[in-house]
mmCIF file of C-alpha atoms in Angstrom:
data_model
loop_
_atom_site.group_PDB
_atom_site.id
_atom_site.type_symbol
_atom_site.label_atom_id
_atom_site.label_comp_id
_atom_site.label_asym_id
_atom_site.label_seq_id
_atom_site.Cartn_x
_atom_site.Cartn_y
_atom_site.Cartn_z
ATOM 1 C CA MET A 219 50.723 197.948 209.664
ATOM 2 C CA THR A 220 53.455 200.585 209.616
ATOM 3 C CA ALA A 221 54.739 203.136 207.103
ATOM 4 C CA ALA A 222 58.447 203.137 206.315
ATOM 5 C CA ARG A 223 60.741 204.635 203.698
ATOM 6 C CA VAL A 224 61.779 202.410 200.792
ATOM 7 C CA ASP A 225 65.405 202.731 199.725
ATOM 8 C CA ASP A 226 65.663 199.957 197.148
ATOM 9 C CA LYS A 227 64.811 200.564 193.492
ATOM 10 C CA ASP A 228 64.181 196.907 192.646
ATOM 11 C CA THR A 229 61.795 196.443 195.559
ATOM 12 C CA TRP A 230 59.864 199.539 194.556
ATOM 13 C CA ASP A 231 59.690 198.883 190.814
ATOM 14 C CA THR A 232 58.786 195.211 191.244
ATOM 15 C CA PHE A 233 55.783 196.220 193.337
ATOM 16 C CA ILE A 234 54.717 198.815 190.730
ATOM 17 C CA ASP A 235 55.119 196.305 187.908
ATOM 18 C CA GLU A 236 52.983 193.731 189.693
ATOM 19 C CA SER A 237 50.252 196.139 190.777
ATOM 20 C CA LEU A 238 47.156 196.736 188.681
ATOM 21 C CA SER A 239 47.153 200.524 188.990
ATOM 22 C CA GLY A 240 50.826 201.514 189.040
ATOM 23 C CA LEU A 241 51.756 203.913 186.249
ATOM 24 C CA LEU A 242 55.053 204.909 184.693
ATOM 25 C CA PHE A 243 54.791 208.042 186.840
ATOM 26 C CA HIS A 244 55.190 205.771 189.896
ATOM 27 C CA LYS A 245 58.439 204.157 188.765
ATOM 28 C CA TRP A 246 61.580 204.739 190.827
ATOM 29 C CA ASP A 247 63.660 206.696 188.296
ATOM 30 C CA TYR A 248 60.650 208.715 187.171
ATOM 31 C CA LEU A 249 60.007 209.808 190.767
ATOM 32 C CA HIS A 250 63.647 210.708 191.389
ATOM 33 C CA LEU A 251 63.876 212.721 188.167
ATOM 34 C CA THR A 252 60.680 214.517 189.133
ATOM 35 C CA ALA A 253 62.158 215.389 192.531
ATOM 36 C CA LYS A 254 65.350 216.637 190.887
ATOM 37 C CA HIS A 255 63.619 218.895 188.385
ATOM 38 C CA THR A 256 61.082 220.313 190.831
ATOM 39 C CA GLY A 257 63.560 220.967 193.627
ATOM 40 C CA SER A 258 61.551 218.656 195.878
ATOM 41 C CA THR A 259 62.519 215.982 198.372
ATOM 42 C CA LEU A 260 61.128 212.594 197.379
ATOM 43 C CA LEU A 261 59.676 210.548 200.227
ATOM 44 C CA PRO A 262 59.003 207.038 198.843
ATOM 45 C CA TYR A 263 56.895 205.382 201.537
ATOM 46 C CA ALA A 264 55.463 201.905 201.804
ATOM 47 C CA VAL A 265 52.838 200.653 204.210
ATOM 48 C CA TYR A 266 53.645 197.140 205.433
ATOM 49 C CA LYS A 267 51.656 194.293 206.860
ATOM 50 C CA GLY A 268 54.382 192.387 208.644
ATOM 51 C CA ASP A 269 57.192 192.186 206.098
ATOM 52 C CA GLU A 270 54.870 192.496 203.118
ATOM 53 C CA PRO A 271 54.263 195.880 201.481
ATOM 54 C CA ILE A 272 50.568 196.362 200.767
ATOM 55 C CA CYS A 273 50.782 199.933 199.492
ATOM 56 C CA LEU A 274 53.367 202.307 198.027
ATOM 57 C CA PHE A 275 52.856 206.030 198.477
ATOM 58 C CA PRO A 276 55.300 208.560 196.960
ATOM 59 C CA LEU A 277 55.251 212.024 198.492
ATOM 60 C CA PHE A 278 57.175 215.143 197.522
ATOM 61 C CA TYR A 279 58.131 217.767 200.091
ATOM 62 C CA ARG A 280 59.213 221.300 199.330
ATOM 63 C CA ARG A 281 59.535 224.471 201.353
ATOM 64 C CA ILE A 282 59.438 227.653 199.309
ATOM 65 C CA ARG A 283 59.142 231.243 200.472
ATOM 66 C CA GLY A 284 58.237 230.073 203.961
ATOM 67 C CA ILE A 285 55.486 227.735 202.778
ATOM 68 C CA SER A 286 55.798 224.001 203.443
ATOM 69 C CA THR A 287 54.123 221.814 200.853
ATOM 70 C CA VAL A 288 53.520 218.110 200.341
ATOM 71 C CA PHE A 289 52.437 216.986 196.889
ATOM 72 C CA SER A 290 51.745 213.751 195.060
ATOM 73 C CA PRO A 291 52.359 214.718 192.283
ATOM 74 C CA PRO A 292 54.147 218.087 192.336
ATOM 75 C CA PRO A 293 52.749 220.790 190.056
ATOM 76 C CA LEU A 294 54.380 221.676 186.725
ATOM 77 C CA THR A 295 55.217 218.048 185.959
ATOM 78 C CA VAL A 296 52.382 216.987 183.614
ATOM 79 C CA ILE A 297 51.657 214.055 185.925
ATOM 80 C CA PRO A 298 47.860 213.785 186.047
ATOM 81 C CA HIS A 299 47.561 211.313 188.914
ATOM 82 C CA LEU A 300 49.948 209.702 191.367
ATOM 83 C CA GLY A 301 49.124 208.989 195.025
ATOM 84 C CA CYS A 302 49.054 205.480 196.400
ATOM 85 C CA VAL A 303 49.398 202.174 194.584
ATOM 86 C CA MET A 304 47.744 199.218 196.284
ATOM 87 C CA SER A 305 49.117 195.693 195.994
ATOM 88 C CA ARG A 306 47.741 193.343 193.375
ATOM 89 C CA SER A 307 46.129 191.211 196.086
ATOM 90 C CA PHE A 308 44.103 194.179 197.375
ATOM 91 C CA VAL A 309 41.398 193.748 194.727
ATOM 92 C CA GLU A 310 40.708 190.216 195.960
ATOM 93 C CA LEU A 311 39.922 191.295 199.523
ATOM 94 C CA LYS A 312 36.386 191.395 200.872
ATOM 95 C CA GLN A 313 34.931 194.878 201.219
ATOM 96 C CA SER A 314 35.290 194.975 204.998
ATOM 97 C CA LYS A 315 38.978 194.073 204.705
ATOM 98 C CA LYS A 316 39.504 196.635 201.966
ATOM 99 C CA GLU A 317 38.030 199.364 204.123
ATOM 100 C CA SER A 318 40.057 198.471 207.210
ATOM 101 C CA THR A 319 43.221 198.311 205.067
ATOM 102 C CA LEU A 320 42.536 201.706 203.508
ATOM 103 C CA GLN A 321 41.871 203.173 206.939
ATOM 104 C CA ILE A 322 45.275 202.056 208.176
ATOM 105 C CA VAL A 323 46.987 203.309 205.024
ATOM 106 C CA ALA A 324 45.347 206.698 205.449
ATOM 107 C CA GLU A 325 46.284 206.812 209.131
ATOM 108 C CA ASP A 326 49.884 205.751 208.587
ATOM 109 C CA ILE A 327 50.498 208.149 205.709
ATOM 110 C CA GLY A 328 48.571 210.783 207.612
ATOM 111 C CA GLY A 329 51.090 210.370 210.428
ATOM 112 C CA VAL A 330 53.953 210.914 207.978
ATOM 113 C CA VAL A 331 52.289 214.064 206.636
ATOM 114 C CA GLU A 332 51.558 215.324 210.151
ATOM 115 C CA ASP A 333 55.250 215.046 211.033
ATOM 116 C CA LEU A 334 56.078 217.180 207.991
ATOM 117 C CA SER A 335 53.540 219.843 209.113
ATOM 118 C CA PRO A 336 52.788 221.189 205.627
ATOM 119 C CA ASN A 337 50.832 224.363 205.100
ATOM 120 C CA TYR A 338 49.478 222.813 201.940
ATOM 121 C CA LEU A 339 48.820 219.174 201.011
ATOM 122 C CA SER A 340 47.656 217.968 197.591
ATOM 123 C CA ILE A 341 47.253 214.371 196.381
ATOM 124 C CA ALA A 342 45.754 213.276 193.044
ATOM 125 C CA PHE A 343 44.882 209.584 193.068
ATOM 126 C CA VAL A 344 44.852 207.218 190.108
ATOM 127 C CA PRO A 345 41.471 206.619 188.435
ATOM 128 C CA GLU A 346 41.173 203.107 189.890
ATOM 129 C CA PHE A 347 41.375 204.466 193.453
ATOM 130 C CA ASN A 348 37.876 205.686 194.269
ATOM 131 C CA ASP A 349 37.501 205.293 198.041
ATOM 132 C CA ILE A 350 38.789 208.548 199.542
ATOM 133 C CA ARG A 351 36.405 208.601 202.503
ATOM 134 C CA HIS A 352 39.169 208.274 205.089
ATOM 135 C CA TYR A 353 40.772 211.459 203.761
ATOM 136 C CA LEU A 354 37.433 213.264 203.802
ATOM 137 C CA TRP A 355 36.891 212.132 207.381
ATOM 138 C CA GLY A 356 40.352 213.551 208.077
ATOM 139 C CA ARG A 357 39.020 216.975 207.011
ATOM 140 C CA CYS A 358 40.581 217.067 203.564
ATOM 141 C CA ASP A 359 38.727 218.832 200.772
ATOM 142 C CA ALA A 360 38.173 216.947 197.531
ATOM 143 C CA ARG A 361 37.501 217.695 193.915
ATOM 144 C CA VAL A 362 36.548 215.419 191.061
ATOM 145 C CA ARG A 363 38.874 215.344 188.072
ATOM 146 C CA TYR A 364 38.470 213.558 184.749
ATOM 147 C CA THR A 365 40.370 211.698 182.076
ATOM 148 C CA TYR A 366 39.339 209.976 178.839
ATOM 149 C CA THR A 367 39.926 206.291 178.117
ATOM 150 C CA ILE A 368 39.121 204.012 175.192
ATOM 151 C CA ASN A 369 38.582 200.296 175.707
ATOM 152 C CA LEU A 370 40.925 198.591 173.238
ATOM 153 C CA GLU A 371 39.542 195.117 173.947
ATOM 154 C CA GLN A 372 36.633 195.825 171.612
ATOM 155 C CA PRO A 373 37.082 195.230 167.866
ATOM 156 C CA LEU A 374 38.763 198.015 165.921
ATOM 157 C CA GLU A 375 35.661 198.209 163.721
ATOM 158 C CA ALA A 376 33.550 198.974 166.786
ATOM 159 C CA ILE A 377 35.941 201.753 167.821
ATOM 160 C CA TRP A 378 35.829 203.186 164.290
ATOM 161 C CA ASN A 379 32.039 203.078 164.101
ATOM 162 C CA SER A 380 31.755 204.867 167.446
ATOM 163 C CA LEU A 381 33.713 207.919 166.246
ATOM 164 C CA HIS A 382 31.837 211.107 165.426
ATOM 165 C CA TYR A 383 30.738 210.926 161.788
ATOM 166 C CA LYS A 384 32.512 214.186 160.887
ATOM 167 C CA LEU A 385 35.708 212.845 162.404
ATOM 168 C CA ARG A 386 35.403 209.635 160.380
ATOM 169 C CA ASN A 387 35.072 211.711 157.207
ATOM 170 C CA LYS A 388 38.243 213.625 158.073
ATOM 171 C CA LEU A 389 40.160 210.455 158.808
ATOM 172 C CA LYS A 390 39.071 208.830 155.525
ATOM 173 C CA LYS A 391 40.365 211.868 153.661
ATOM 174 C CA GLU A 392 43.706 211.844 155.493
ATOM 175 C CA ALA A 393 44.167 208.108 154.903
ATOM 176 C CA GLY A 394 44.794 208.811 151.243
ATOM 177 C CA ALA A 395 47.031 211.841 151.714
ATOM 178 C CA GLY A 396 50.331 209.994 152.033
ATOM 179 C CA LEU A 397 50.899 210.798 155.710
ATOM 180 C CA ARG A 398 53.441 208.714 157.611
ATOM 181 C CA LEU A 399 54.084 208.120 161.310
ATOM 182 C CA GLU A 400 57.530 207.968 162.913
ATOM 183 C CA ARG A 401 58.509 207.124 166.511
ATOM 184 C CA THR A 402 61.686 208.642 167.946
ATOM 185 C CA ASN A 403 63.201 209.732 171.249
ATOM 186 C CA ASP A 404 64.004 213.208 169.910
ATOM 187 C CA ILE A 405 62.123 215.851 171.907
ATOM 188 C CA SER A 406 63.350 218.913 169.965
ATOM 189 C CA THR A 407 60.351 219.601 167.733
ATOM 190 C CA LEU A 408 57.821 218.542 170.351
ATOM 191 C CA HIS A 409 59.220 220.804 173.051
ATOM 192 C CA ARG A 410 59.721 223.760 170.697
ATOM 193 C CA LEU A 411 56.090 223.656 169.601
ATOM 194 C CA ILE A 412 54.827 223.316 173.170
ATOM 195 C CA ALA A 413 57.087 226.109 174.430
ATOM 196 C CA ASP A 414 55.958 228.437 171.637
ATOM 197 C CA ARG A 415 52.354 227.846 172.653
ATOM 198 C CA TYR A 416 53.060 228.688 176.276
ATOM 199 C CA GLN A 417 54.566 232.064 175.481
ATOM 200 C CA ASP A 418 50.962 233.251 175.597
ATOM 201 C CA PRO A 419 50.819 235.286 178.861
ATOM 202 C CA SER A 420 47.186 234.285 179.401
ATOM 203 C CA LEU A 421 48.237 230.712 180.195
ATOM 204 C CA ASP A 422 48.689 229.974 183.879
ATOM 205 C CA ILE A 423 51.758 227.721 183.825
ATOM 206 C CA PRO A 424 54.841 227.109 181.705
ATOM 207 C CA PRO A 425 55.269 223.842 179.820
ATOM 208 C CA ILE A 426 57.299 220.925 181.052
ATOM 209 C CA LYS A 427 60.980 221.848 181.303
ATOM 210 C CA ARG A 428 63.098 220.711 178.377
ATOM 211 C CA ASP A 429 65.795 219.077 180.536
ATOM 212 C CA TYR A 430 63.161 217.237 182.580
ATOM 213 C CA LEU A 431 61.473 215.883 179.459
ATOM 214 C CA LYS A 432 64.824 214.908 177.953
ATOM 215 C CA ASP A 433 65.876 213.045 181.113
ATOM 216 C CA LEU A 434 62.586 211.146 181.252
ATOM 217 C CA VAL A 435 62.882 209.994 177.639
ATOM 218 C CA LEU A 436 66.497 208.947 178.212
ATOM 219 C CA ALA A 437 65.470 206.986 181.319
ATOM 220 C CA TYR A 438 62.558 205.239 179.583
ATOM 221 C CA PRO A 439 63.321 205.075 175.836
ATOM 222 C CA ASP A 440 61.105 202.018 175.384
ATOM 223 C CA ARG A 441 58.270 203.452 177.460
ATOM 224 C CA ILE A 442 58.147 207.082 176.291
ATOM 225 C CA GLY A 443 57.971 207.687 172.558
ATOM 226 C CA VAL A 444 57.727 210.882 170.529
ATOM 227 C CA TYR A 445 55.432 210.325 167.549
ATOM 228 C CA SER A 446 55.626 212.666 164.564
ATOM 229 C CA LEU A 447 53.252 212.725 161.617
ATOM 230 C CA TYR A 448 54.732 213.881 158.308
ATOM 231 C CA ASP A 449 52.985 214.780 155.084
ATOM 232 C CA ALA A 450 54.114 213.863 151.578
ATOM 233 C CA GLU A 451 56.439 216.909 151.506
ATOM 234 C CA ASP A 452 58.089 215.840 154.788
ATOM 235 C CA GLU A 453 56.479 218.705 156.672
ATOM 236 C CA VAL A 454 55.386 218.036 160.253
ATOM 237 C CA ALA A 455 51.602 217.725 160.590
ATOM 238 C CA GLY A 456 51.457 216.712 164.257
ATOM 239 C CA VAL A 457 53.644 215.676 167.191
ATOM 240 C CA VAL A 458 52.793 213.977 170.501
ATOM 241 C CA ALA A 459 54.559 212.071 173.262
ATOM 242 C CA ALA A 460 53.052 208.861 174.590
ATOM 243 C CA GLN A 461 53.741 206.632 177.574
ATOM 244 C CA GLU A 462 53.548 202.917 176.888
ATOM 245 C CA TYR A 463 53.370 201.025 180.172
ATOM 246 C CA LYS A 464 50.359 198.855 181.078
ATOM 247 C CA ARG A 465 48.181 201.336 179.210
ATOM 248 C CA PHE A 466 48.907 203.495 176.173
ATOM 249 C CA LEU A 467 48.743 207.049 177.490
ATOM 250 C CA LEU A 468 48.628 209.995 175.101
ATOM 251 C CA TRP A 469 50.658 212.265 177.337
ATOM 252 C CA LEU A 470 51.950 215.467 175.717
ATOM 253 C CA GLY A 471 50.504 217.095 172.630
ATOM 254 C CA THR A 472 51.263 220.183 170.599
ATOM 255 C CA PRO A 473 48.755 222.802 169.494
ATOM 256 C CA ARG A 474 47.296 222.386 166.038
ATOM 257 C CA ILE A 475 49.943 222.970 163.387
ATOM 258 C CA GLU A 476 49.036 225.201 160.451
ATOM 259 C CA SER A 477 48.499 222.642 157.725
ATOM 260 C CA VAL A 478 45.992 221.471 155.152
ATOM 261 C CA HIS A 479 45.839 218.194 157.064
ATOM 262 C CA ALA A 480 43.853 217.220 160.151
ATOM 263 C CA GLY A 481 47.158 216.147 161.677
ATOM 264 C CA ASN A 482 46.170 215.904 165.332
ATOM 265 C CA GLU A 483 43.080 213.849 164.573
ATOM 266 C CA TYR A 484 44.811 211.434 162.217
ATOM 267 C CA LEU A 485 47.815 211.080 164.508
ATOM 268 C CA GLN A 486 45.575 210.102 167.389
ATOM 269 C CA TRP A 487 43.706 207.553 165.258
ATOM 270 C CA LEU A 488 46.975 205.981 164.121
ATOM 271 C CA LEU A 489 48.098 205.688 167.741
ATOM 272 C CA ILE A 490 44.823 204.044 168.760
ATOM 273 C CA GLN A 491 45.390 201.449 166.056
ATOM 274 C CA ARG A 492 49.024 201.014 167.089
ATOM 275 C CA ALA A 493 48.160 200.600 170.757
ATOM 276 C CA LYS A 494 45.540 197.974 169.985
ATOM 277 C CA ALA A 495 47.892 196.085 167.666
ATOM 278 C CA GLU A 496 50.542 196.006 170.392
ATOM 279 C CA GLY A 497 48.139 194.451 172.891
ATOM 280 C CA TYR A 498 47.283 197.380 175.150
ATOM 281 C CA THR A 499 43.800 197.145 176.625
ATOM 282 C CA VAL A 500 43.369 200.829 177.533
ATOM 283 C CA PHE A 501 44.143 204.007 175.610
ATOM 284 C CA GLU A 502 44.158 207.025 177.935
ATOM 285 C CA ASN A 503 43.870 210.490 176.465
ATOM 286 C CA MET A 504 44.626 213.275 178.925
ATOM 287 C CA GLY A 505 42.829 216.577 178.537
ATOM 288 C CA ALA A 506 39.293 216.003 179.793
ATOM 289 C CA ASN A 507 39.751 218.737 182.427
ATOM 290 C CA ASN A 508 40.553 221.356 179.781
ATOM 291 C CA PRO A 509 37.466 222.913 178.170
ATOM 292 C CA ASP A 510 39.542 223.888 175.126
ATOM 293 C CA LEU A 511 40.460 220.243 174.486
ATOM 294 C CA ALA A 512 37.459 218.304 175.735
ATOM 295 C CA PHE A 513 35.253 218.581 172.647
ATOM 296 C CA PHE A 514 38.073 217.623 170.279
ATOM 297 C CA LYS A 515 38.893 214.527 172.330
ATOM 298 C CA SER A 516 35.247 213.590 172.931
ATOM 299 C CA ARG A 517 34.734 212.997 169.202
ATOM 300 C CA PHE A 518 36.692 209.753 169.595
ATOM 301 C CA ASN A 519 33.834 208.577 171.849
ATOM 302 C CA PRO A 520 35.989 207.772 174.882
ATOM 303 C CA ASP A 521 34.743 206.823 178.308
ATOM 304 C CA LEU A 522 34.803 209.703 180.788
ATOM 305 C CA VAL A 523 36.601 208.392 183.880
ATOM 306 C CA MET A 524 36.722 210.120 187.251
ATOM 307 C CA TYR A 525 39.610 210.394 189.655
ATOM 308 C CA PHE A 526 39.917 212.333 192.883
ATOM 309 C CA GLU A 527 42.217 215.031 194.140
ATOM 310 C CA ILE A 528 42.346 215.942 197.812
ATOM 311 C CA GLU A 529 43.881 218.941 199.504
ATOM 312 C CA LYS A 530 44.305 220.284 202.987
ATOM 313 C CA LYS A 531 45.586 223.711 203.924
ATOM 314 C CA ASP A 532 45.986 225.965 206.910
ATOM 315 C CA VAL A 533 45.645 229.742 206.890
ATOM 316 C CA LEU A 534 49.074 230.220 205.319
ATOM 317 C CA GLY A 535 48.403 227.437 202.847
ATOM 318 C CA ALA A 536 45.139 229.025 201.687
ATOM 319 C CA PHE A 537 47.000 230.989 199.038
ATOM 320 C CA SER A 538 50.038 228.725 198.748
ATOM 321 C CA GLY A 539 48.854 226.967 195.579
ATOM 322 C CA TRP A 540 48.631 230.300 193.797
ATOM 323 C CA ALA A 541 51.855 231.540 195.341
ATOM 324 C CA TYR A 542 53.756 228.390 194.427
ATOM 325 C CA LEU A 543 52.677 228.346 190.792
ATOM 326 C CA THR A 544 53.173 232.096 190.381
ATOM 327 C CA PHE A 545 56.677 232.069 191.837
ATOM 328 C CA VAL A 546 57.832 228.995 189.940
ATOM 329 C CA LYS A 547 56.418 230.272 186.649
ATOM 330 C CA LYS A 548 58.266 233.575 187.009
ATOM 331 C CA MET A 549 61.462 231.761 187.980
ATOM 332 C CA LEU A 550 61.327 229.438 184.967
ATOM 333 C CA MET A 551 60.448 232.193 182.519
ATOM 334 C CA SER A 552 63.163 234.522 183.813
ATOM 335 C CA THR A 553 65.855 231.857 183.621
ATOM 336 C CA GLY A 554 64.771 230.438 180.293
ATOM 337 C CA ARG A 555 64.519 226.973 181.834
ATOM 338 C CA VAL A 556 61.280 226.077 180.077
#
């Protein structure tokens, strides 16, 4: 097996579409827009067995203030997990073949990374990818991260009955309040509310850049939707952005809006119903790593799902994560590019 750059969009996207774990974040245009808005160089690699790709692995390279970094995904992108995507046939392999395949993938991509000589390496894998031993054996450090998912293959009644009883009471009240849901591709209100929240100097990072978010929605109008909840007086009670590709992913949310309504709760419940009606089998709700959000989201009785993030750093890279985020935050805030 050998690792080689992929230069063809159709080849890349067809593989992602056919895989079981590829996300919208892995799609060709999404990756290129991410590279553009983070000032990174995209390195879209595939690992081949003969002429057949068995793994795609997008990497992002950036050198800033003398620090060389390799990320998958880059920070400040609101991409929770990226890393490698294995072929659909991988799941059918026997365990011994899986392990030998993963070893070669790790070695081949490791060779690519070694040639780049980064001071800091960070990769966050998708939840379905749980064998990171070859990276640990390669002296990478690892941390466990979390996301929430709801199984939409169960009856809607079962999902409803599993909700926290206080949440059910809130939702029953809101059901009779004349609230309505609208889906658009207009990011204006969503981004304004998020940006206002992140003016708080205690927060570590700025929100997603407006131009980046706008470009993503323009590139994937059928896959990224902005959902707004309005009350009977046409006032906004809640706004979120969702990704609708293989799974329904509740992606970007706003802080609670001052209102008499439980807008965020009811909006999420409406989207669960919508996702199930449209045939999605999984509803993913980001935020399980944030202690300020975890309790709110846990009341929907989701499954807590693990994924892994690895990193490797030399002496210079030991503070590069802090340095990178600090510098980029100051740059974005000073230029008004948030």
